[in-house]
PDB file of C-alpha atoms in Angstrom:
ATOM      1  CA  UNK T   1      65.048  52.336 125.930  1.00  0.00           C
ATOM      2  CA  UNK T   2      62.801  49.873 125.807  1.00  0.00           C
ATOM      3  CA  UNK T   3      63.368  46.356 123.974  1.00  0.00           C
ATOM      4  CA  UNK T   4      60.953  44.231 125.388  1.00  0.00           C
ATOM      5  CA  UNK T   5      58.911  45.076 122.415  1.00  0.00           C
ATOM      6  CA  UNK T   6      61.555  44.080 120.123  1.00  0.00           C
ATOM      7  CA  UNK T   7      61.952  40.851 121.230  1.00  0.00           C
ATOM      8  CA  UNK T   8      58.733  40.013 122.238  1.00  0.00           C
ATOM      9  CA  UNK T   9      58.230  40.253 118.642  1.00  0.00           C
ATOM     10  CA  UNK T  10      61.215  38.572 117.422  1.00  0.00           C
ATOM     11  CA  UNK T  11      60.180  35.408 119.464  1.00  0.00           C
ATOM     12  CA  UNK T  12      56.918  35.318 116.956  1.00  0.00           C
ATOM     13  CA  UNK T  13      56.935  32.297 114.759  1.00  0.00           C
ATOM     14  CA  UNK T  14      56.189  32.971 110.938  1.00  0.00           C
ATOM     15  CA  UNK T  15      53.502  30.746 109.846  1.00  0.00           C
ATOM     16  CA  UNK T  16      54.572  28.687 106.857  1.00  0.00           C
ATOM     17  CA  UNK T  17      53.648  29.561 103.658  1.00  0.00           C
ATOM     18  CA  UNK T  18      50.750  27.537 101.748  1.00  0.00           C
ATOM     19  CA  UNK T  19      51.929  25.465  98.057  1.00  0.00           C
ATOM     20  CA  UNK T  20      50.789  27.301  95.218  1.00  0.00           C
ATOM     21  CA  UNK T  21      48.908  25.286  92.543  1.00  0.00           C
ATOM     22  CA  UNK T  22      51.448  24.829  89.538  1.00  0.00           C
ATOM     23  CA  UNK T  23      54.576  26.158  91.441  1.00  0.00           C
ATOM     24  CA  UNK T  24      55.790  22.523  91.493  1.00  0.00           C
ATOM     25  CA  UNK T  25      57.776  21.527  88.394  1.00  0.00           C
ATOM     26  CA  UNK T  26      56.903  18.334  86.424  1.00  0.00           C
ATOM     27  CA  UNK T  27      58.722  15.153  87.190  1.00  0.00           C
ATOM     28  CA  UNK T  28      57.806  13.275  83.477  1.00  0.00           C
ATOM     29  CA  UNK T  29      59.759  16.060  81.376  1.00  0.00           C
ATOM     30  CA  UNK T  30      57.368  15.761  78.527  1.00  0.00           C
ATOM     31  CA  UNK T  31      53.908  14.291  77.340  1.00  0.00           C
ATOM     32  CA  UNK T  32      53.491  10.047  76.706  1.00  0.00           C
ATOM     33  CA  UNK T  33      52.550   8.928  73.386  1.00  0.00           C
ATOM     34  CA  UNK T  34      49.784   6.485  73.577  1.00  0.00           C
ATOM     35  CA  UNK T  35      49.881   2.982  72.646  1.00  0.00           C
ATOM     36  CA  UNK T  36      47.579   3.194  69.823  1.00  0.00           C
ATOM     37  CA  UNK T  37      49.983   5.530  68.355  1.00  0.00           C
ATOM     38  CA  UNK T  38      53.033   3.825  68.845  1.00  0.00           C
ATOM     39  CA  UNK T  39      51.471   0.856  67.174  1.00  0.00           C
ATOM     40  CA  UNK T  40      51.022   2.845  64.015  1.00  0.00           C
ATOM     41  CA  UNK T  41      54.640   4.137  64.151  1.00  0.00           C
ATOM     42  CA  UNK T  42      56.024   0.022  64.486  1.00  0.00           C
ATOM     43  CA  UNK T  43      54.024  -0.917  61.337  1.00  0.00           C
ATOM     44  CA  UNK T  44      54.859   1.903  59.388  1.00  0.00           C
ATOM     45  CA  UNK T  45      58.849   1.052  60.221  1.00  0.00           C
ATOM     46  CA  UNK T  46      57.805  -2.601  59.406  1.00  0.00           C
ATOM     47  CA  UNK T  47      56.266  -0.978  55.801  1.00  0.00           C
ATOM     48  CA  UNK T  48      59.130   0.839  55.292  1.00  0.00           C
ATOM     49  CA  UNK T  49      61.714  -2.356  55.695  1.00  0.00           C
ATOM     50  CA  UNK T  50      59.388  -4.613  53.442  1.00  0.00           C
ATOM     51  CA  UNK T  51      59.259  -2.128  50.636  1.00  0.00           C
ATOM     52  CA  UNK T  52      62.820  -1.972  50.655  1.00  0.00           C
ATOM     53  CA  UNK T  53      63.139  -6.181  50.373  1.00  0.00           C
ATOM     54  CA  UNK T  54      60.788  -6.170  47.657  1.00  0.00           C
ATOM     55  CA  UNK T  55      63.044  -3.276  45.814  1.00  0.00           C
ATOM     56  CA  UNK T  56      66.375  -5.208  46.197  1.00  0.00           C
ATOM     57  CA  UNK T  57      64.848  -8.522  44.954  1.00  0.00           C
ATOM     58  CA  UNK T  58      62.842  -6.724  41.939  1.00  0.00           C
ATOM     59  CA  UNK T  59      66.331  -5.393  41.313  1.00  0.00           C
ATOM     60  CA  UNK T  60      67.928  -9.031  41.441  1.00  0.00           C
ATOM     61  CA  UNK T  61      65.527 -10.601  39.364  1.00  0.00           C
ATOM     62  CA  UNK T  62      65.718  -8.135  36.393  1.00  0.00           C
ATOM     63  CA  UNK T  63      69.109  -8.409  36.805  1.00  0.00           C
ATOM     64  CA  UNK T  64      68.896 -12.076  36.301  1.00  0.00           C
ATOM     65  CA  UNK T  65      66.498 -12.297  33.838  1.00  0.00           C
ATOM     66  CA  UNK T  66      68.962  -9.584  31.401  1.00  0.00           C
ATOM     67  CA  UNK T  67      71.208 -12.770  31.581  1.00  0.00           C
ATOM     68  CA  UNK T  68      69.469 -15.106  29.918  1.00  0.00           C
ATOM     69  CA  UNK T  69      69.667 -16.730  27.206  1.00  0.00           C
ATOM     70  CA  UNK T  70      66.808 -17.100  24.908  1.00  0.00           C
ATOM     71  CA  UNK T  71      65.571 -20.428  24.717  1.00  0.00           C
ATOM     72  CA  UNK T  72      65.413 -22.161  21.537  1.00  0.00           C
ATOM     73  CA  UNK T  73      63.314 -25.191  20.644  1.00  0.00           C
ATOM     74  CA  UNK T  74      64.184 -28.453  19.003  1.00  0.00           C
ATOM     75  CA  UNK T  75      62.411 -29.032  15.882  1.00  0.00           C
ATOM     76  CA  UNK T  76      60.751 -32.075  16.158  1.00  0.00           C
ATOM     77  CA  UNK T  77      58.393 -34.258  13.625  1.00  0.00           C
ATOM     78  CA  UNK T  78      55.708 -33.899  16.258  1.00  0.00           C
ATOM     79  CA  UNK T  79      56.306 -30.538  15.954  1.00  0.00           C
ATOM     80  CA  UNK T  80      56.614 -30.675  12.121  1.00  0.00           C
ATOM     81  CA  UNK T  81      52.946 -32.143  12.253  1.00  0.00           C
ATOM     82  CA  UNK T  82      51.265 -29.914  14.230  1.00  0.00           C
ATOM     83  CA  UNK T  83      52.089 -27.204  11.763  1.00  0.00           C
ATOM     84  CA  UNK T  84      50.924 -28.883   8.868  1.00  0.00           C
ATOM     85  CA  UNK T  85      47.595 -29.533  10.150  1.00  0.00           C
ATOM     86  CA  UNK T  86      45.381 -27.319   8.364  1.00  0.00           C
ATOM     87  CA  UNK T  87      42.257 -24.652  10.094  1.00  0.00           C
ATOM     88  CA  UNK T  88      38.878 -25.644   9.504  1.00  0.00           C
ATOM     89  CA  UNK T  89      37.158 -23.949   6.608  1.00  0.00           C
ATOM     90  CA  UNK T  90      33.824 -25.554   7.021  1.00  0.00           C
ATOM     91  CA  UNK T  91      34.318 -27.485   3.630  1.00  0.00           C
ATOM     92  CA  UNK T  92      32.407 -30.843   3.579  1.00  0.00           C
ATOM     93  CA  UNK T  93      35.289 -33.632   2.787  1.00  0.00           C
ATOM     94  CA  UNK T  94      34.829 -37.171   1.511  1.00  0.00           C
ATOM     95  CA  UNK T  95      35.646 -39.191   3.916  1.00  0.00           C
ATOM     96  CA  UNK T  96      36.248 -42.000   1.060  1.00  0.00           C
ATOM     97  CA  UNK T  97      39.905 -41.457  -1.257  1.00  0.00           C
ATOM     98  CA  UNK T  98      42.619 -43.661  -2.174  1.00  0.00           C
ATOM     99  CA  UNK T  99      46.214 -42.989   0.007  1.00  0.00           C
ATOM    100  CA  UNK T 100      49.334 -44.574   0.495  1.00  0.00           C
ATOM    101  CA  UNK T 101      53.071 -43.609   1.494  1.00  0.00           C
ATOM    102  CA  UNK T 102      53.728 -41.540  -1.330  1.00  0.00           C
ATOM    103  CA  UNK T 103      50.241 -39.172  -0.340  1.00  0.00           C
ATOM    104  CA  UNK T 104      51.361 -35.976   0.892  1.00  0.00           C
ATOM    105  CA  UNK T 105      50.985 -35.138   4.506  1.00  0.00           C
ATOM    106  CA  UNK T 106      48.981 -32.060   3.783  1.00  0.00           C
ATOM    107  CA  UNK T 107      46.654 -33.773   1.739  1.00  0.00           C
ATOM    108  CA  UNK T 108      46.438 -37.295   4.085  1.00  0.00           C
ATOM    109  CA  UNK T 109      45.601 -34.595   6.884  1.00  0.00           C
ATOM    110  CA  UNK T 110      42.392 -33.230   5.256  1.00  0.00           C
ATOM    111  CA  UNK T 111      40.964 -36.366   5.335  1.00  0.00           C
ATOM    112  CA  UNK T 112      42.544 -37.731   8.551  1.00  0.00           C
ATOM    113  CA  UNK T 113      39.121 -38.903  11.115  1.00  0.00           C
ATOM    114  CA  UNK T 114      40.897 -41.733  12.859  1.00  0.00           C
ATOM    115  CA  UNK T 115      43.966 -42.195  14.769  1.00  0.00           C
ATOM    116  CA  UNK T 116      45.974 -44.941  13.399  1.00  0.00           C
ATOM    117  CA  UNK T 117      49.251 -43.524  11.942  1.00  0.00           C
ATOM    118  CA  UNK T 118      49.904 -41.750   9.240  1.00  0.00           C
ATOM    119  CA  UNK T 119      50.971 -43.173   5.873  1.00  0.00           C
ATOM    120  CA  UNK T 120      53.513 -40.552   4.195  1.00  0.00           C
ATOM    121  CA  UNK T 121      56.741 -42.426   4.120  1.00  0.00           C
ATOM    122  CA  UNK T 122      59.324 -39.348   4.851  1.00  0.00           C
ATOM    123  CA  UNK T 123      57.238 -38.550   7.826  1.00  0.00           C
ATOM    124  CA  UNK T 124      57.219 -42.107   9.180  1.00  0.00           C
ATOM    125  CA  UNK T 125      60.992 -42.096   8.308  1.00  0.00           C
ATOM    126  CA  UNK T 126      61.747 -38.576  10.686  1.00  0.00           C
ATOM    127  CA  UNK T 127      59.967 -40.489  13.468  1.00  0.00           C
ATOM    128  CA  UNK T 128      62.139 -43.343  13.709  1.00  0.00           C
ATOM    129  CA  UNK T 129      65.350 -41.091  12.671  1.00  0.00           C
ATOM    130  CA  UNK T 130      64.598 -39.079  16.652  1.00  0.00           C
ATOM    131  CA  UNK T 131      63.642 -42.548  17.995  1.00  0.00           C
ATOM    132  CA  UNK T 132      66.831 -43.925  16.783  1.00  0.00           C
ATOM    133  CA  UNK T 133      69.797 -41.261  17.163  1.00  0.00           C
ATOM    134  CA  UNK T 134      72.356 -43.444  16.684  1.00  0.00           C
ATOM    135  CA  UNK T 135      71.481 -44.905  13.603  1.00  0.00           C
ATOM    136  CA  UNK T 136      71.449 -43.590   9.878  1.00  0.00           C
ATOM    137  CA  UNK T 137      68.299 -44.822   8.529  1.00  0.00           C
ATOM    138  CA  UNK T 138      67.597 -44.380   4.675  1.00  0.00           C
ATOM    139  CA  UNK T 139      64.479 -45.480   2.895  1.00  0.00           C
ATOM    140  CA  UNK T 140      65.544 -46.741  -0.611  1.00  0.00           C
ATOM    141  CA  UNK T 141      62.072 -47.314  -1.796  1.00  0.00           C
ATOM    142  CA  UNK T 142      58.722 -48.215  -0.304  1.00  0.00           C
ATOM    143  CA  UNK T 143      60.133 -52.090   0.459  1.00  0.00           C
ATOM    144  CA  UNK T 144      64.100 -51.798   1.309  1.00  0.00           C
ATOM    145  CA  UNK T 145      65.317 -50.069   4.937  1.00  0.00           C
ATOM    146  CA  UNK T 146      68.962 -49.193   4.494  1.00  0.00           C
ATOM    147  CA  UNK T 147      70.316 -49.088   8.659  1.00  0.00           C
ATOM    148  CA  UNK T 148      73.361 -48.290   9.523  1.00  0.00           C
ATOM    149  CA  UNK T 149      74.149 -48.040  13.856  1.00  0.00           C
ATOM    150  CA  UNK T 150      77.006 -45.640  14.509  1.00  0.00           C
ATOM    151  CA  UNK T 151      77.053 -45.071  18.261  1.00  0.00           C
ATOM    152  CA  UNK T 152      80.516 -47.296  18.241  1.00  0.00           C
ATOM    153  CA  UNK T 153      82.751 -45.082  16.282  1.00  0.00           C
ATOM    154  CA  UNK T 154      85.623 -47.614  15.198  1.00  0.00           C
ATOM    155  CA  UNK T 155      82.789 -50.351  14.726  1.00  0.00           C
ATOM    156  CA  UNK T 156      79.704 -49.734  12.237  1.00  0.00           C
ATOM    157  CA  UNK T 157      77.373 -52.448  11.301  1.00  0.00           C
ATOM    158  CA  UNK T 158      74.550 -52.443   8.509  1.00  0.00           C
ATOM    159  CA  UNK T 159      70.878 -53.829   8.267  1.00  0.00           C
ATOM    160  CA  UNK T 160      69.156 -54.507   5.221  1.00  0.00           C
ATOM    161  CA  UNK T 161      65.883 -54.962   5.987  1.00  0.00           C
ATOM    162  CA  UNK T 162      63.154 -55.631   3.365  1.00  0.00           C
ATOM    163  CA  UNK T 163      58.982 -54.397   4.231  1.00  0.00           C
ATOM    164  CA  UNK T 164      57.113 -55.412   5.304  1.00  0.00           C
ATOM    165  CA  UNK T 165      57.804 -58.689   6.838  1.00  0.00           C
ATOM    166  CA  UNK T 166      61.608 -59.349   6.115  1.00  0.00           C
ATOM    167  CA  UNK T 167      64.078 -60.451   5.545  1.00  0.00           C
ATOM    168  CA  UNK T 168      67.058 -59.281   6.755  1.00  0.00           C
ATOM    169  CA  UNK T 169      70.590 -58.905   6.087  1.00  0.00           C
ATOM    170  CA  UNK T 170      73.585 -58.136   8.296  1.00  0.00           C
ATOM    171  CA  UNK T 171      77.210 -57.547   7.793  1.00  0.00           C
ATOM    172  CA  UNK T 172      79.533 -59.706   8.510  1.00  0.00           C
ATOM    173  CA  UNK T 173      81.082 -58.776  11.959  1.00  0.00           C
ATOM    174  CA  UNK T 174      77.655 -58.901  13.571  1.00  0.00           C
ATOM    175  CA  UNK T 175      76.068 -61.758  11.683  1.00  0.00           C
ATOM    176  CA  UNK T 176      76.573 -64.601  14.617  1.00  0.00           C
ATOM    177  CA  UNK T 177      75.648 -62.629  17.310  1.00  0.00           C
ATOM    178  CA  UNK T 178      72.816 -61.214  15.701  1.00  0.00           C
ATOM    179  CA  UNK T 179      71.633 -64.658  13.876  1.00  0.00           C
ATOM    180  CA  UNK T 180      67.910 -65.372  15.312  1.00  0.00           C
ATOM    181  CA  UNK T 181      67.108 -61.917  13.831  1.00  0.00           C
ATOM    182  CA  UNK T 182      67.899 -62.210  10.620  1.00  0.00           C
ATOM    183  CA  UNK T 183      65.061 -65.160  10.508  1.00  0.00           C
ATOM    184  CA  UNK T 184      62.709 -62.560  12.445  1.00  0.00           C
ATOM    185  CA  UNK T 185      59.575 -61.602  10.414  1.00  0.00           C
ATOM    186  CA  UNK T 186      58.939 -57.939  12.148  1.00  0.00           C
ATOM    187  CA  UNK T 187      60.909 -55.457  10.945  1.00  0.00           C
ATOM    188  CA  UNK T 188      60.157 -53.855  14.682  1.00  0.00           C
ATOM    189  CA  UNK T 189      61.601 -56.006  16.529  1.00  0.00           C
ATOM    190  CA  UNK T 190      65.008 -56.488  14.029  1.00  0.00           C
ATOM    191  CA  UNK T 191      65.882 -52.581  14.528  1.00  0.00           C
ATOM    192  CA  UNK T 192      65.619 -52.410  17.878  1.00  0.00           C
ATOM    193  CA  UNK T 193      67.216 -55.620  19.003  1.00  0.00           C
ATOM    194  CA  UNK T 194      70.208 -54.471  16.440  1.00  0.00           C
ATOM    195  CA  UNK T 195      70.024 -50.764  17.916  1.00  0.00           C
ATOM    196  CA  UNK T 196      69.942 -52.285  21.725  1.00  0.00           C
ATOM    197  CA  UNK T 197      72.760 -54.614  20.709  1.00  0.00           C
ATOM    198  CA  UNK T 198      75.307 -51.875  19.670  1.00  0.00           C
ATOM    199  CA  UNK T 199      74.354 -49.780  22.987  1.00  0.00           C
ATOM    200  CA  UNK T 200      75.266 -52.784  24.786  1.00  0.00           C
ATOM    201  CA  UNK T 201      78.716 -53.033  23.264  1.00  0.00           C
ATOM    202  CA  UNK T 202      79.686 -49.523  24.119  1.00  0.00           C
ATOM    203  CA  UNK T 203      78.134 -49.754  27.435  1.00  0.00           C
ATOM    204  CA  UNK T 204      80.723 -52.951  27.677  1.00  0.00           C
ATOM    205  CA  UNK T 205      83.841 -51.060  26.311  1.00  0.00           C
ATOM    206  CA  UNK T 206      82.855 -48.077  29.055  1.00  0.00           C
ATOM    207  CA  UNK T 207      82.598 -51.221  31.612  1.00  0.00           C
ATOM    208  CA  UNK T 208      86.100 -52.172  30.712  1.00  0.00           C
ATOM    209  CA  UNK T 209      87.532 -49.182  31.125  1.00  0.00           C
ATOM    210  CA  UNK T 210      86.166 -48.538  34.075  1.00  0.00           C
ATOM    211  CA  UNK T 211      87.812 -51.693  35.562  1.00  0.00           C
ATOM    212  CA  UNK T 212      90.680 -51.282  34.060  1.00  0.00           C
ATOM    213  CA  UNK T 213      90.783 -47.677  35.274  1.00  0.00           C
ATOM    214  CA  UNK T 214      90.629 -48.145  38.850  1.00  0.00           C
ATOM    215  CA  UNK T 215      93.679 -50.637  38.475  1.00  0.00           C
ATOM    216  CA  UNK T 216      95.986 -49.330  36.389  1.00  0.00           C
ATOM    217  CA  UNK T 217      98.007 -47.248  39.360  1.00  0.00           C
ATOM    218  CA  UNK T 218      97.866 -50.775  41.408  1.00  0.00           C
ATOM    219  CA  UNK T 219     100.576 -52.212  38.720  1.00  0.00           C
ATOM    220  CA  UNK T 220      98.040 -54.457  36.966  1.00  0.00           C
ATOM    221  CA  UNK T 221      98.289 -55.158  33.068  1.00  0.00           C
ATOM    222  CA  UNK T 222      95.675 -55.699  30.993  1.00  0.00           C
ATOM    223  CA  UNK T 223      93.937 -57.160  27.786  1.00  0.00           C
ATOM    224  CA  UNK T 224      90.581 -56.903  25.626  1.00  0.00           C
ATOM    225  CA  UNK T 225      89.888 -59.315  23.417  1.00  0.00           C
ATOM    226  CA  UNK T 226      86.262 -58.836  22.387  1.00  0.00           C
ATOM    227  CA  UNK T 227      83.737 -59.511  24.973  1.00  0.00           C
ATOM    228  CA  UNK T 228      87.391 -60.706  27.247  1.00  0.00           C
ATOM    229  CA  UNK T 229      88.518 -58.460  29.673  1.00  0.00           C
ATOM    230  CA  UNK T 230      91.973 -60.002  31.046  1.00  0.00           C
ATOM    231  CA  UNK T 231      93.766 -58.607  34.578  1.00  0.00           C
ATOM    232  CA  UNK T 232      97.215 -59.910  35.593  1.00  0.00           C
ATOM    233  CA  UNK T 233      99.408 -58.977  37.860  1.00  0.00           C
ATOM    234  CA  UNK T 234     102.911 -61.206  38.873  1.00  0.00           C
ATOM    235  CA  UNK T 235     100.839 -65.298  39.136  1.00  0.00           C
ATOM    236  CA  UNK T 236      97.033 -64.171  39.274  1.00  0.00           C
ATOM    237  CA  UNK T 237      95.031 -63.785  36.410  1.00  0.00           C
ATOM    238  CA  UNK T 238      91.771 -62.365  36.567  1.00  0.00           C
ATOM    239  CA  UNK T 239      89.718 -62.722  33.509  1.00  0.00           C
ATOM    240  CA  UNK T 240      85.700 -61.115  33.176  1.00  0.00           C
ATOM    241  CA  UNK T 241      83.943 -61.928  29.883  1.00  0.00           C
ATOM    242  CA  UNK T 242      80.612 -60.575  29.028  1.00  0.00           C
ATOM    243  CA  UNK T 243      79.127 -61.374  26.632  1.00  0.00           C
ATOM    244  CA  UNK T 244      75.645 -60.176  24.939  1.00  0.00           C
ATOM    245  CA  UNK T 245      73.268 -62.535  23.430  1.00  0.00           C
ATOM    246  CA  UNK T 246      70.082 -62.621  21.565  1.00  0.00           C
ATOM    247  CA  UNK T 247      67.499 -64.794  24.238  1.00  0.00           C
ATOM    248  CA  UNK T 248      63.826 -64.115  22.611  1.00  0.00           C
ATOM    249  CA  UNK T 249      64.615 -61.735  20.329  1.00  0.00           C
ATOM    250  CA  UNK T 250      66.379 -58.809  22.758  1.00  0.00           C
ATOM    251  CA  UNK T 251      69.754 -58.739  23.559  1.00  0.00           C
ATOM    252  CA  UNK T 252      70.975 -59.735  27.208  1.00  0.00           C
ATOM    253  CA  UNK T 253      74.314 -59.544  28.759  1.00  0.00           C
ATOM    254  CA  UNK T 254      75.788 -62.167  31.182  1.00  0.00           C
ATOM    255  CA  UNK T 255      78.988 -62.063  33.066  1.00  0.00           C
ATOM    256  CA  UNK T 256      81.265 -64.896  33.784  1.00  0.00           C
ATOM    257  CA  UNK T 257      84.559 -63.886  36.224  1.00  0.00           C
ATOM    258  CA  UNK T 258      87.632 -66.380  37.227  1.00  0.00           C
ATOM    259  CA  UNK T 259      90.658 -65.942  39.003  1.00  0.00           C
ATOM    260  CA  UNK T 260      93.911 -67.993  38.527  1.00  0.00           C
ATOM    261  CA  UNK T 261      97.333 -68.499  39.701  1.00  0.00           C
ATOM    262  CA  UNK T 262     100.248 -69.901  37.871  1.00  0.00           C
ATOM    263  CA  UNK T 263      97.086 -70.627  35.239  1.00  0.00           C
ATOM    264  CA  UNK T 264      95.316 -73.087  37.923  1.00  0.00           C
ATOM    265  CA  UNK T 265      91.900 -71.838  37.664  1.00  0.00           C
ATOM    266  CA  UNK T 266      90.897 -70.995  41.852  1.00  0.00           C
ATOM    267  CA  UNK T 267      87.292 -70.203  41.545  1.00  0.00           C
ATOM    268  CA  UNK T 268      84.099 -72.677  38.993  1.00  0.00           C
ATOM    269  CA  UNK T 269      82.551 -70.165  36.552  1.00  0.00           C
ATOM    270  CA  UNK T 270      80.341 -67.464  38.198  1.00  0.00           C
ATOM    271  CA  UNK T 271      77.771 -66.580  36.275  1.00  0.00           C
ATOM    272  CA  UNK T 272      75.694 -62.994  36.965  1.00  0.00           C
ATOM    273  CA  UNK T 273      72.830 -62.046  34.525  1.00  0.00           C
ATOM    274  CA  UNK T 274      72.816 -58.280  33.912  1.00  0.00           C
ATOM    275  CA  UNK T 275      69.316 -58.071  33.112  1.00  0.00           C
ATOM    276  CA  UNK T 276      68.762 -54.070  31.878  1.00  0.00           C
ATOM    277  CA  UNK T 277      71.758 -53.122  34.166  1.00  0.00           C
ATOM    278  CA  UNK T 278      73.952 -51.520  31.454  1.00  0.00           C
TER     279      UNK T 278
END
């Protein structure tokens, strides 16, 4: 037999096969998106988390505003006014007509071209009353101011005051103090000194015990006596007086502080003007 053939044959090399176009799988595993697109995707996720903000704080603010209370305004004579002026009916007014305090507002208003006050009385009246809280004001007739200051509860003092020019009349427990007023011609400048005089004496009694306050758990003992606040504890004596005081027609308040020991004064006088502090 011959096998010469055979492995003559089997000797042959194979030649290698070719690649076939699209035989080789793809390495990305599936397509890219581009970057206009993926911008559009980041804004709509940025939508999407701004609408949900604005929900939650619509939802907080209703919430808030069911809370509320409704707001109610203070009546004031201002207010009072305004109310009483009357809508233009294109009726030609005299100018020219006899008023005074007893003229009612309504009717002062129709002829009103200027702006000096008013004249009606119990308007004039609820304007002071709000300027003046703390002070009962009644008008007994057209010439006689009946004032009575109540901001110190355990301590009320009365003004008389006749319009327009004086005089005036205090009681009793103020008189001295208050003296250079009652020879003041302008009833102004009576009720407020007398209104800025009581403030001052409860702004004192607050000063007082304030001091006396911040001492009391240090074992000092105390005394008032007017405008005398006294501080003692074992030999030292500490002793503030303020007093208030009518100095061109407005009151004022000065200080005056000394120490002792074994009642030997240790410090002169020291005087401190308060000017508007209290």
């Amino acid at each position: 037999m011959d096998f010469t053939s055979d492995s003559r044959a089997g000797s042959q090399s194979v030649p290698p096969q070719e690649d076939v176009p699209g035989s080789s799988s793809s390495s990305g595993g599936g397509s890219q998106l581009s970057p206009e697109h993926e911008r559009v995707l980041r804004l709509q996720d940025v939508k999407a988390s701004l609408l949900a903000k604005r929900n939650a704080l619509v939802k907080e603010i209703e919430t808030l505003q069911s809370k509320e209370l409704p707001i109610e305004y203070r009546r004031t004579a201002l207010l009072d006014l305004a109310e009483l002026v009357p809508a233009s009916d294109g009726e030609t007014r005299t100018s020219v007509g006899f008023q005074d305090g007893y003229t009612a507002v309504q009717e002062e208003l129709k002829y009103k071209h200027d702006c000096l006050p008013l004249l009606n009385m119990d308007l004039r009246l609820s304007y002071l009353q709000e300027t003046y809280p703390y002070a009962s004001l009644v008008l007994v007739d057209s010439s006689n101011l009946h004032v009575e200051f109540t901001r110190r509860a355990d301590d009320h003092f009365r003004l008389i005051l006749q319009l327009p020019q004086g005089p005036a009349v205090l009681s009793n427990n103020v008189r001295w103090p208050l003296r250079k007023l009652e020879n003041c011609s302008n009833p102004t400048t009576i009720l407020q000194g007398c209104y800025e005089f009581d403030r001052l004496r409860c702004r004192r009694d607050e000063v007082f015990q304030q001091v006396w306050s911040s001492l009391q758990s240090k074992g000092v003992f105390y005394r008032i006596s007017g405008s005398l606040l006294s501080l003692w504890r074992n030999d030292l004596l500490l002793q503030l007086r303020f007093e208030i005081e009518i100095e061109g027609l407005f009151p004022r308040t000065h200080l005056n502080a000394r120490l002792f020991k074994n009642e030997i004064p240790l410090s002169s006088p020291d005087n401190m003007a308060l000017y508007k502090v209290y």
